[in-house]
CSV table of C-alpha atoms in Angstrom, one decimal:
chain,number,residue,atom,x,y,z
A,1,UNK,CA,-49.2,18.4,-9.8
A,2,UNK,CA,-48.9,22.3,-9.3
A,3,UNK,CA,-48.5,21.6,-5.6
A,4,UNK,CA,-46.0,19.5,-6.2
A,5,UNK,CA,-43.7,21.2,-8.9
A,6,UNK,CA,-44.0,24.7,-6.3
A,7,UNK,CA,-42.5,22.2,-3.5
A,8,UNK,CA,-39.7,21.1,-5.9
A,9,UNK,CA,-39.2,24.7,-6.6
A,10,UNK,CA,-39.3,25.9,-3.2
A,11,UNK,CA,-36.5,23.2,-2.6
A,12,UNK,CA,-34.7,24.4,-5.1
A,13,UNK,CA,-34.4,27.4,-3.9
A,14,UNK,CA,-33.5,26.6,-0.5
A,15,UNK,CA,-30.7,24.3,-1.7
A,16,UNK,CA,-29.3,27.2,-3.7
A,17,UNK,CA,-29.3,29.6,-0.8
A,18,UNK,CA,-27.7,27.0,1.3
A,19,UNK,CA,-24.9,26.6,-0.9
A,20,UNK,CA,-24.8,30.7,-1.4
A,21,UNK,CA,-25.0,31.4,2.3
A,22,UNK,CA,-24.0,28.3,4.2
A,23,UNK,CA,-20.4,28.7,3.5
A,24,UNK,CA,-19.4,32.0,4.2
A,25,UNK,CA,-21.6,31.4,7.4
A,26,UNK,CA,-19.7,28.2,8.7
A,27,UNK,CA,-16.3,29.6,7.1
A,28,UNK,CA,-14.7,30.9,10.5
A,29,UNK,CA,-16.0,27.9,12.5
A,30,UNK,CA,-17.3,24.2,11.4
A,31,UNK,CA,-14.5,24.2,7.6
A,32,UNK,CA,-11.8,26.1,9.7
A,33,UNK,CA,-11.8,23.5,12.4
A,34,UNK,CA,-12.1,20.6,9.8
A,35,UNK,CA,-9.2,21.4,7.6
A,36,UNK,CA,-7.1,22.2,10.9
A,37,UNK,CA,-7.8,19.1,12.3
A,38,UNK,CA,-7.1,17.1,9.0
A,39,UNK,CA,-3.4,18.5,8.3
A,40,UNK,CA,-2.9,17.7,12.2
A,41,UNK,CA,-4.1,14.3,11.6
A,42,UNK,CA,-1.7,14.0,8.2
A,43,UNK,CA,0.8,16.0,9.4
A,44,UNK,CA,1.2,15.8,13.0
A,45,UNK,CA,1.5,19.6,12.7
A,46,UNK,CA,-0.6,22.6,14.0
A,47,UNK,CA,-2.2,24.4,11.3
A,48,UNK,CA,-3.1,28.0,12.4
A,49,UNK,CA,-5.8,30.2,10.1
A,50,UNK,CA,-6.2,33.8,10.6
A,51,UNK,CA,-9.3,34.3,8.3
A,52,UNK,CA,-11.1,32.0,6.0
A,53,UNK,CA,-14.0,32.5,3.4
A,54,UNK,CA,-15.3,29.4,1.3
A,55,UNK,CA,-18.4,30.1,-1.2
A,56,UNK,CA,-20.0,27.3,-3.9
A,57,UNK,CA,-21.8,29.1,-6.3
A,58,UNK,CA,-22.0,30.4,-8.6
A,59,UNK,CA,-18.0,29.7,-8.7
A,60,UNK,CA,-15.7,28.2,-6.4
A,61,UNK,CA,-14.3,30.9,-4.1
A,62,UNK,CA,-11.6,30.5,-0.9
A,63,UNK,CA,-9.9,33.1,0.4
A,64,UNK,CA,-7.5,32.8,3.5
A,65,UNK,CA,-5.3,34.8,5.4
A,66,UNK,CA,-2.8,34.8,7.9
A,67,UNK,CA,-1.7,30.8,7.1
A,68,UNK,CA,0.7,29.5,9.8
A,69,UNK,CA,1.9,25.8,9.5
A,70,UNK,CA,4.1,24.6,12.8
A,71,UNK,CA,7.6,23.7,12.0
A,72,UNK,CA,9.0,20.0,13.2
A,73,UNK,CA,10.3,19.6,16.8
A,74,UNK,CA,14.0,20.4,17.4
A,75,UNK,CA,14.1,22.9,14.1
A,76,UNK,CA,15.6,26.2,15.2
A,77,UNK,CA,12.5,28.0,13.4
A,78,UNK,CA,8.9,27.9,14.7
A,79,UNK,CA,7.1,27.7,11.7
A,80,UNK,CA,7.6,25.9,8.7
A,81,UNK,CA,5.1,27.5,6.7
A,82,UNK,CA,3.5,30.8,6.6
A,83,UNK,CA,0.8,32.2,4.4
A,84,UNK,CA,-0.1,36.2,4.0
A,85,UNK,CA,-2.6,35.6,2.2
A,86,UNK,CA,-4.6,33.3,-0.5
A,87,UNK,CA,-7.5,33.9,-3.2
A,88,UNK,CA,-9.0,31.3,-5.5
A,89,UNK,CA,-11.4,31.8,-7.8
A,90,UNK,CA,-12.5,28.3,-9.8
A,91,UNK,CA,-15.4,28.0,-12.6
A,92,UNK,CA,-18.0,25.3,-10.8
A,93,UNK,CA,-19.6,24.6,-14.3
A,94,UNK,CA,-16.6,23.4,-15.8
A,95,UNK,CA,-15.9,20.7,-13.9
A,96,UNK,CA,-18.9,18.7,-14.8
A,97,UNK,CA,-17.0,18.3,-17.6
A,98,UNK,CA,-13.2,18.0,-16.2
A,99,UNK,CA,-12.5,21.1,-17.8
A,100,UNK,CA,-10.4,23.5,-15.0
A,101,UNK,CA,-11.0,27.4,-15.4
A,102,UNK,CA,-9.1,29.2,-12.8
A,103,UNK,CA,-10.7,32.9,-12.9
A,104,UNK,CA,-8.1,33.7,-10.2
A,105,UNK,CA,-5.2,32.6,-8.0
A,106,UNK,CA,-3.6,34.8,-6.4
A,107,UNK,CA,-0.9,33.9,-3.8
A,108,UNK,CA,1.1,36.8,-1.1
A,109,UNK,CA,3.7,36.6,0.9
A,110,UNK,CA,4.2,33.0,1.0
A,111,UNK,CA,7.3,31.5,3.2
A,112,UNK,CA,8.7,28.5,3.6
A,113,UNK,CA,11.9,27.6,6.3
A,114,UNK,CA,13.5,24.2,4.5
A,115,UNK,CA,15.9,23.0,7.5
A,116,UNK,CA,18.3,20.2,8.1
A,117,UNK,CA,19.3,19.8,12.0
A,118,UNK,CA,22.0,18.4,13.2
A,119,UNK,CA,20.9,15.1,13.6
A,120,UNK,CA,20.3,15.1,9.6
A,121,UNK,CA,16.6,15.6,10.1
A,122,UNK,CA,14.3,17.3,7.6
A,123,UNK,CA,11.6,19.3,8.3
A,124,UNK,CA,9.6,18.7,5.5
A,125,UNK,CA,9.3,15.2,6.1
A,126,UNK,CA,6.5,14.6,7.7
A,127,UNK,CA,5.4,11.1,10.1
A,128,UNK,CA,2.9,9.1,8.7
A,129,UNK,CA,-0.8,10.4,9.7
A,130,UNK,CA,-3.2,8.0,12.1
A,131,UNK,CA,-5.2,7.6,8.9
A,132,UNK,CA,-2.3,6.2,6.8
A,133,UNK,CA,-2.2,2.7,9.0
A,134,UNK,CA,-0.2,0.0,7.5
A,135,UNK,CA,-1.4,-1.7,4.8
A,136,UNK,CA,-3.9,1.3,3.7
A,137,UNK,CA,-2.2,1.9,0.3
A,138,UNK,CA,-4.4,4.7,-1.2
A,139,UNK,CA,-4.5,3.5,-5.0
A,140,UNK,CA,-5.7,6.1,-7.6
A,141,UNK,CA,-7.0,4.8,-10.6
A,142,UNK,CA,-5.7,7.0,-14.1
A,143,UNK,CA,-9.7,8.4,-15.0
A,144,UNK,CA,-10.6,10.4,-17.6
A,145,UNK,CA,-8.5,12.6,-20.0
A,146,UNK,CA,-8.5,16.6,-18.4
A,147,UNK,CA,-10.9,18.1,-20.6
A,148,UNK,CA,-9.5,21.2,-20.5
A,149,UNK,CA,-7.9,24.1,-18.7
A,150,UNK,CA,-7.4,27.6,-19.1
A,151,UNK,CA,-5.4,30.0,-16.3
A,152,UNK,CA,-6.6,33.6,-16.1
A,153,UNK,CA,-5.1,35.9,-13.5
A,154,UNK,CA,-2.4,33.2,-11.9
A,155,UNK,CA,0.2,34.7,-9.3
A,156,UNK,CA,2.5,34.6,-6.9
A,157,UNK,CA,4.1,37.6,-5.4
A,158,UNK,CA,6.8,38.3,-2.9
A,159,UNK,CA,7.5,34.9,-1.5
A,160,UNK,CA,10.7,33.3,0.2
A,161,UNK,CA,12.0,30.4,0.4
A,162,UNK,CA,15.2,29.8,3.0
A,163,UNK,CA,16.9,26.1,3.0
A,164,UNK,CA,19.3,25.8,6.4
A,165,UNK,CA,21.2,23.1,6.3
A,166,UNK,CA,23.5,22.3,10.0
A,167,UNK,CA,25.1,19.6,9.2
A,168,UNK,CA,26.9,21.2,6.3
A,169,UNK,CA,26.6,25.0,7.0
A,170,UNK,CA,24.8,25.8,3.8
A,171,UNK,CA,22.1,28.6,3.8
A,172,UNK,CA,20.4,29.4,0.5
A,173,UNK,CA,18.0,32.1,0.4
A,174,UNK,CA,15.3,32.8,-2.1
A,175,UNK,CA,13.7,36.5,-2.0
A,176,UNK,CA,11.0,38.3,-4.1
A,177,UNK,CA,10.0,35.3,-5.2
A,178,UNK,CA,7.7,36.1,-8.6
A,179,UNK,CA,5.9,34.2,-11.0
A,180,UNK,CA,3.0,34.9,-13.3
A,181,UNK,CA,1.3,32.0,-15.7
A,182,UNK,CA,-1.1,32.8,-18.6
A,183,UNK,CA,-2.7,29.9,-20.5
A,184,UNK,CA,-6.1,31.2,-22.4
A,185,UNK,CA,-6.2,27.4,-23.4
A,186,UNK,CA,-5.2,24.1,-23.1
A,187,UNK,CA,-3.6,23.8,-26.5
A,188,UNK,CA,-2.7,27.2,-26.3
A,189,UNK,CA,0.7,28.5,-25.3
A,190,UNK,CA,1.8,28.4,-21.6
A,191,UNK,CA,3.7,31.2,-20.5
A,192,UNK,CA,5.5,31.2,-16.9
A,193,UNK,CA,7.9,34.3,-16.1
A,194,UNK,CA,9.1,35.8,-13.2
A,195,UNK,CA,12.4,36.2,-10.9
A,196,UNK,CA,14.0,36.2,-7.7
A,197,UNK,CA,16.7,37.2,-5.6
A,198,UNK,CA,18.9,34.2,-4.5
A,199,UNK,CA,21.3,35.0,-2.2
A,200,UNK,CA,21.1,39.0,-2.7
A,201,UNK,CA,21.4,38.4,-6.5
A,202,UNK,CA,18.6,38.1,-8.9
A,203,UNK,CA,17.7,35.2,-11.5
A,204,UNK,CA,15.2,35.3,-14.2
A,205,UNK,CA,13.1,32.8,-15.3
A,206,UNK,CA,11.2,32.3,-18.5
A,207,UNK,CA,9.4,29.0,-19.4
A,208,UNK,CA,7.2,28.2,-22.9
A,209,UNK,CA,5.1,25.4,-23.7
A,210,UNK,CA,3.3,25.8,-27.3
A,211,UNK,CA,0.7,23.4,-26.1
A,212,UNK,CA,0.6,22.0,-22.7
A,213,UNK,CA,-1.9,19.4,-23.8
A,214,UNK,CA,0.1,17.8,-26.8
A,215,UNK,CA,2.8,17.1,-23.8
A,216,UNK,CA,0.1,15.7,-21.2
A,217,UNK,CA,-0.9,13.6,-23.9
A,218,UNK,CA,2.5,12.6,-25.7
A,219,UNK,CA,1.8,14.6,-28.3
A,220,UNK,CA,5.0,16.7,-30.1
A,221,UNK,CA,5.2,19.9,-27.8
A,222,UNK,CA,8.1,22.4,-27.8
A,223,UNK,CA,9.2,23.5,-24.5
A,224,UNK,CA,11.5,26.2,-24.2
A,225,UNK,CA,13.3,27.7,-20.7
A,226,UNK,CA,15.5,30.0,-20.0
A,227,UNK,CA,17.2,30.9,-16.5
A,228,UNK,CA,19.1,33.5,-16.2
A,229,UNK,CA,21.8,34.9,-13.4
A,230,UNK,CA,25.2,36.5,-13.1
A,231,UNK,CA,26.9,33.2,-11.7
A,232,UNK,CA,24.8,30.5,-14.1
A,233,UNK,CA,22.7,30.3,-17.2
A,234,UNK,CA,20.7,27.7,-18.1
A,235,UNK,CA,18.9,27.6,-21.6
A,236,UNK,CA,17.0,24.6,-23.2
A,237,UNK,CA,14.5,24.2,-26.6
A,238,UNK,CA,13.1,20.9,-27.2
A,239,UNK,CA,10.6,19.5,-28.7
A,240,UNK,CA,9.1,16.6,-26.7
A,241,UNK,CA,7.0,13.5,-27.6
A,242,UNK,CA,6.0,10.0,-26.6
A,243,UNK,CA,3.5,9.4,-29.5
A,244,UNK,CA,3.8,7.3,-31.5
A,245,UNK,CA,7.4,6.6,-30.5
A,246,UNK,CA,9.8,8.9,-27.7
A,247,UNK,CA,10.8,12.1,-29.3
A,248,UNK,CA,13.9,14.4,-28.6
A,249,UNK,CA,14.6,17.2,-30.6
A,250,UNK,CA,17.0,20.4,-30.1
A,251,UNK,CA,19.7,22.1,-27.1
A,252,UNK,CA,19.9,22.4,-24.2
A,253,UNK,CA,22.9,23.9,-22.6
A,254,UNK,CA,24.1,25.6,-18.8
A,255,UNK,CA,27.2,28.0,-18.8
A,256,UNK,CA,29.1,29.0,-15.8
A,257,UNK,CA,31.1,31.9,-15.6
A,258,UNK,CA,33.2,31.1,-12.2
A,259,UNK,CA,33.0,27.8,-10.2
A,260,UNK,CA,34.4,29.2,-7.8
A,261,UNK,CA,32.1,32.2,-7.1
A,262,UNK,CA,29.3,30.2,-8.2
A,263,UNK,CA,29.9,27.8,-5.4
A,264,UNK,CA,30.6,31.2,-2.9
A,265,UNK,CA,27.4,32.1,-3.8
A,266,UNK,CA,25.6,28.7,-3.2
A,267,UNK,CA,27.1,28.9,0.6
A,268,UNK,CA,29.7,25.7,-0.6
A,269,UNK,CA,33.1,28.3,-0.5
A,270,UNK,CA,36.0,26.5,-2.1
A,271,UNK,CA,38.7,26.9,0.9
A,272,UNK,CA,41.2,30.3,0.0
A,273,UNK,CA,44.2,27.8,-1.0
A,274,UNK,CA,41.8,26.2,-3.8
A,275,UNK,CA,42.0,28.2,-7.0
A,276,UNK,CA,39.2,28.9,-8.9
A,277,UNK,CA,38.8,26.8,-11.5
A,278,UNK,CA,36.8,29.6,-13.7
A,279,UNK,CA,34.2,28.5,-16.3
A,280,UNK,CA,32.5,25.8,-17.1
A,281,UNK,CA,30.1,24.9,-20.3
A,282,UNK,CA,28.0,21.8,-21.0
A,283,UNK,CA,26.1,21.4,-23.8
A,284,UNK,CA,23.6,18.4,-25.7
A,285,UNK,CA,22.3,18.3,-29.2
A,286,UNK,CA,19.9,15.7,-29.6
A,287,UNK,CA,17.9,14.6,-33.0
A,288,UNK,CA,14.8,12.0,-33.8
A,289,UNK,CA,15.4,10.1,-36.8
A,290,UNK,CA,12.2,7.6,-37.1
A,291,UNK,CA,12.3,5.8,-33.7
A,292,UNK,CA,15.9,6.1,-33.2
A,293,UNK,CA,16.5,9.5,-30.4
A,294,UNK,CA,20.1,10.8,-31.2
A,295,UNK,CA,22.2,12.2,-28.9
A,296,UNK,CA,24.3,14.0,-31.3
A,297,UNK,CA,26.9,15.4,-28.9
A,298,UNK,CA,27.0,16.2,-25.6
A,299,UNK,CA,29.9,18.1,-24.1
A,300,UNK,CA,31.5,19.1,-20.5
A,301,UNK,CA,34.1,21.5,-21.1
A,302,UNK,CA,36.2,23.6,-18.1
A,303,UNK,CA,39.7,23.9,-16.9
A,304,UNK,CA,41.0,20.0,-16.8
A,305,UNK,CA,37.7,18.9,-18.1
A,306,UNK,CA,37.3,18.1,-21.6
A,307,UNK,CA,34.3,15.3,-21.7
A,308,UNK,CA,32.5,14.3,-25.2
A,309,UNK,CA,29.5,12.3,-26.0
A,310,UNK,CA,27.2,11.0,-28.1
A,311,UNK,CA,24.7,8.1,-28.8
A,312,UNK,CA,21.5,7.0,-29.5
A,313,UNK,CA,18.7,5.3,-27.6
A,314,UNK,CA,15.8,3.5,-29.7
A,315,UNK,CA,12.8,1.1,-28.4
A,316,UNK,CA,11.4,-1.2,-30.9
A,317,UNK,CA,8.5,-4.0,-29.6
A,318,UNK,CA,9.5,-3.3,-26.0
A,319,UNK,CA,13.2,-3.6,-26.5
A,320,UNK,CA,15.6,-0.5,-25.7
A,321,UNK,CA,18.5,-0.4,-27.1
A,322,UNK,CA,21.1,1.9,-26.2
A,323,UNK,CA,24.5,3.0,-27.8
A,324,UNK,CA,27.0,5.5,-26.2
A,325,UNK,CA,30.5,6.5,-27.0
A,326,UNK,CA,32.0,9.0,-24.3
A,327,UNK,CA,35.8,10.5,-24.5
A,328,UNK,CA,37.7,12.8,-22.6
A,329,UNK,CA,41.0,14.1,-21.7
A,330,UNK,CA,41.5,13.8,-17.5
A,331,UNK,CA,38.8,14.9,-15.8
A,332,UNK,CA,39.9,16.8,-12.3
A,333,UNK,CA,36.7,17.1,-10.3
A,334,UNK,CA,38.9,17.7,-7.3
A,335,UNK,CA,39.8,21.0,-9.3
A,336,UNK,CA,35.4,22.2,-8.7
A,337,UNK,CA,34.8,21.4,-5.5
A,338,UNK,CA,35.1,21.4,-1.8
A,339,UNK,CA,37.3,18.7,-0.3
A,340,UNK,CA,35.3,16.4,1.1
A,341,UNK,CA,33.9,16.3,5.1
A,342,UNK,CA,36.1,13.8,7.5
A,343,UNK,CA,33.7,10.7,7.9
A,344,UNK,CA,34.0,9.8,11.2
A,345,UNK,CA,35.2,5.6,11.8
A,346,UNK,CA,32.9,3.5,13.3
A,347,UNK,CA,35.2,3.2,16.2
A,348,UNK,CA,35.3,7.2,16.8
A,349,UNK,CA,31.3,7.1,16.1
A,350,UNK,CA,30.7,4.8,19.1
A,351,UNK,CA,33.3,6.4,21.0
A,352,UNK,CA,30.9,9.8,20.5
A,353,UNK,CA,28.6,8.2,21.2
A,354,UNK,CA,26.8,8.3,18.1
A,355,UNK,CA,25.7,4.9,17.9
A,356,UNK,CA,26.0,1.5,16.9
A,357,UNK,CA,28.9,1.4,14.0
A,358,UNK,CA,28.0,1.4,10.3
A,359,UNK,CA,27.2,-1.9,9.1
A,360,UNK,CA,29.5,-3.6,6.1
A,361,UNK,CA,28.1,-2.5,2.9
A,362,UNK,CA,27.8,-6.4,2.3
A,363,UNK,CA,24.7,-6.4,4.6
A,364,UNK,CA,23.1,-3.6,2.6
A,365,UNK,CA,22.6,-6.6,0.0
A,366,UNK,CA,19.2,-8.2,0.1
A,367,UNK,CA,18.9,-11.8,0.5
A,368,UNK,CA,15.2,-11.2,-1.6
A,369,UNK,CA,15.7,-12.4,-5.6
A,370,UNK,CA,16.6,-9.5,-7.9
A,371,UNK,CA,14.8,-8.9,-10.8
A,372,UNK,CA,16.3,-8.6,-13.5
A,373,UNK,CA,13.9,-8.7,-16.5
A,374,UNK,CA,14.7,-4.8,-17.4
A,375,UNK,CA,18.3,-6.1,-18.4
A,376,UNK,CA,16.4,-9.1,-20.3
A,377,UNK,CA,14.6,-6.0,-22.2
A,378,UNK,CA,17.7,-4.4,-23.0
A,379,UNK,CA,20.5,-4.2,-25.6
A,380,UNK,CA,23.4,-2.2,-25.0
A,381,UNK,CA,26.8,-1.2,-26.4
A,382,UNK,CA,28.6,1.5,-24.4
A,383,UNK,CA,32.1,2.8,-24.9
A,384,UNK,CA,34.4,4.5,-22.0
A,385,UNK,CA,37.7,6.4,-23.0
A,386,UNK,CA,39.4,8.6,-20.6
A,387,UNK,CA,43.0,9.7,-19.9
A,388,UNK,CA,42.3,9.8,-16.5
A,389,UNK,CA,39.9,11.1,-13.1
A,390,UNK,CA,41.0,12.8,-10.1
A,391,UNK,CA,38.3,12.7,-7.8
A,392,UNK,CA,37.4,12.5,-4.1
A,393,UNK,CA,41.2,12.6,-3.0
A,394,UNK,CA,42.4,9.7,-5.5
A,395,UNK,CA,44.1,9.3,-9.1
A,396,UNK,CA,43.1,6.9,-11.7
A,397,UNK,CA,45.4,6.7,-14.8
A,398,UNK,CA,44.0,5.9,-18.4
A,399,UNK,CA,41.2,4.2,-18.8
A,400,UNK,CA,39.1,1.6,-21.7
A,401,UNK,CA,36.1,0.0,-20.4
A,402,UNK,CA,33.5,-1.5,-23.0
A,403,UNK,CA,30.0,-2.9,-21.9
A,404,UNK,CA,28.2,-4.9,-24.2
A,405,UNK,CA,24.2,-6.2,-23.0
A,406,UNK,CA,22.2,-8.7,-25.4
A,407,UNK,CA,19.6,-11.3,-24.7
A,408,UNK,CA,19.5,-10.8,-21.0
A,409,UNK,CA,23.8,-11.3,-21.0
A,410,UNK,CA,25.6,-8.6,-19.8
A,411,UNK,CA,29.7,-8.3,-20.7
A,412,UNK,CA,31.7,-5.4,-19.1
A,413,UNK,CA,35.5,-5.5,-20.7
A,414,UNK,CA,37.9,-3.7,-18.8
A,415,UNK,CA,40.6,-3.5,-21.7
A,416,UNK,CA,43.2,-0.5,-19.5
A,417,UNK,CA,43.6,0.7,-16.3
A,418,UNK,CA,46.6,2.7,-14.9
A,419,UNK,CA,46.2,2.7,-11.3
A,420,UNK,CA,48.8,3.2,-8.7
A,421,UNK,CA,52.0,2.7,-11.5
A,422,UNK,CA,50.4,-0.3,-12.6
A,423,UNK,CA,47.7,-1.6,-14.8
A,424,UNK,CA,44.6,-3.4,-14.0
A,425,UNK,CA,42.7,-5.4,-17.3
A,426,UNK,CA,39.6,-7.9,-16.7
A,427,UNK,CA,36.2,-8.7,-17.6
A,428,UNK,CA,32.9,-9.0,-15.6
A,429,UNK,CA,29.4,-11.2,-17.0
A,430,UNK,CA,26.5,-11.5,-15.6
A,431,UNK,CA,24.2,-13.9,-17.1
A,432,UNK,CA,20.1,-12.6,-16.8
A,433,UNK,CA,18.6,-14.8,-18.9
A,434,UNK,CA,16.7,-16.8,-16.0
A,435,UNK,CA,14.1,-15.4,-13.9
A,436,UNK,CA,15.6,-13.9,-11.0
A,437,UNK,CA,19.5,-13.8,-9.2
């Protein structure tokens, strides 16, 4: 017996040095080559790793360096990724328990080239990988609650982020790219500030959760964020829930001071003839009363636009019932933005030789069933006034449009139109009370 329990010992011990020095040994060579050659294989991309360090115990350390992920074929950048460097340090313990301590994370000089070419084609859409075959849905089943988690020294400094976009001529560049998180515990408060510089001018951010485990669960958690710039400002303070009923409570609101250097600034210029339309508010106020969520008002507010709302949405034994009232004056979106690109015909696109012409939008309608149980689970009582829209190049006069859903029976009363000196009335139902259209 003491033979054996000094051979259990000795294996021990040799398991726990293999697991100390087996990693950083096999760091640079056998887990390099094997995480390279998995992101090729998902990807279809070359991964490129300057340095890497991977260590088990008695935590879970990776460090790497010098991170360089091949950009897609045709895009006018190289690389689509690049990493200067990244340190993890994760509790092992923990886990055993699905409780998440992150000692350290630690992220530098992290950048990322989002393009468009011309042909419309993303580069951060990537092919499906050789082991993604058809008919290999990966399925994930829910698993235990998270047990816990607690962020210590969490950062990322001096990223960028670019997004090119040729077939618009939009460029939008992100510099200095901060962020800290601090979360002693899961119930605790969450903290995430930081900043940036977009487009040579910087925006704070600053985002609260009192308890980031009340929202995982569906508990009431108050979330507040705040992002701040010269050209926009966007501020919210809600408190969230799903338990035991959905849960809205408080503002939420984005001011702009000029459209029209706002949209300068986002690379989308309105053209020098186009006035700006100067600032624009809109703002939401929504209350819980038992299960009933209240919107209370929500408002869109510029130059020409002048839009109010409010309603309520409630779900009661799997039932949703919604009500909505929205009014407004005319509402000029022509007035905010760019006129929009020529489309070319289908004619001129062959002609171009770009293709087969467009199909009829009739095709795009699928000869499958639709189903349309959601409508069969849904009441609904919506009210549309407006004086008018101009949008997209064309004027609609007054308008009154009430849409009523009840029992799976949906009734859309078109009570005014003024279109084109005349006047268009009507109504539309669609009858959802079988299975299937």
């Amino acid at each position: 017996m003491k033979k054996l329990l000094i051979g259990l010992v000795a294996v021990l011990v040799l398991v726990v040095a293999a697991l100390f020095i087996a990693p950083p040994l096999l760091g640079n060579s056998l887990v390099k080559s094997r995480v390279i050659a998995a992101v090729k294989e998902s990807t279809g991309r070359d991964l490129q790793i300057g340095e890497l360090t991977f260590a088990v115990l008695p935590n879970i350390e990776l460090s790497l360096s010098d991170v360089r992920l091949a950009n897609a074929e045709g895009m006018p950048s190289p690389e689509m990724l690049r990493l200067g460097h990244l340190d993890l340090k994760l509790a092992l313990f923990p886990l055993v328990a699905r409780e998440i301590d992150v000692e350290r994370l630690v992220i530098k000089d992290l950048v990322a080239d989002l393009e468009v070419n011309q042909a419309g084609e993303a580069n951060w859409i990537f092919p499906a990988g050789r082991s993604n075959q058809p008919g290999e849905a990966k399925t994930a089943g829910a698993g235990a609650p998270l047990g816990g988690l607690r962020l210590g020294d969490v950062r990322l400094e001096n990223a960028r982020i670019a997004y090119r976009d040729l077939t618009r001529g939009q460029s939008i560049e992100a510099d200095e790219i901060h962020l800290a998180a601090q979360l002693p515990d899961i119930s605790a408060d969450l903290a995430l500030t930081g900043g940036l510089v977009l487009n040579g001018k910087p925006v704070d951010i600053d985002v609260n959760v009192d308890s980031p485990q009340a929202l995982m669960t569906g508990e009431p958690a108050k979330v507040a964020a705040a992002v701040s710039s010269e050209m926009i400002n966007l501020h919210s303070d809600l408190s969230l829930a799903q338990k035991p009923q959905p849960a809205v409570d408080g503002t939420a609101k984005v001011e702009i001071g000029s459209v029209g250097k706002l949209l300068a600034w986002l690379e989308q210029p309105l053209p020098a003839d186009q006035p700006d339309p100067g600032p624009v508010r809109l703002a939401a106020t929504f209350k819980t009363e038992g299960a009933k969520v209240l919107l209370q008002e929500a408002v869109i507010q510029g130059k020409a636009l002048d839009l109010k709302a409010e309603g309520s949405f409630e779900s009661v034994d799997g039932l949703n019932k919604v009500a909505l009232t929205v009014n407004s004056g005319v509402l000029d979106i022509d007035r905010y933005l760019p006129p929009p690109a020529a489309v070319p015909t289908p004619t001129s696109q062959a002609a171009e030789g770009g293709g087969a012409p467009r199909k009829s939008p009739i095709e795009a309608i699928p000869n499958e069933p639709i189903d349309l149980s959601a409508l069969r689970q849904t009441e609904a009582d919506v009210k549309i006034s407006m004086a008018g829209i101009k949008a997209a190049g064309y004027q609609v006069g007054s308008l009154a449009v009430t849409v009523q859903a009840s029992g799976g029976k949906l009734k859309l009363d078109l009570s005014q139109l003024a279109l084109y000196g005349g006047g268009v009335t009507g109504t539309l139902g669609l009858d959802a009370s079988g299975q299937t259209l």
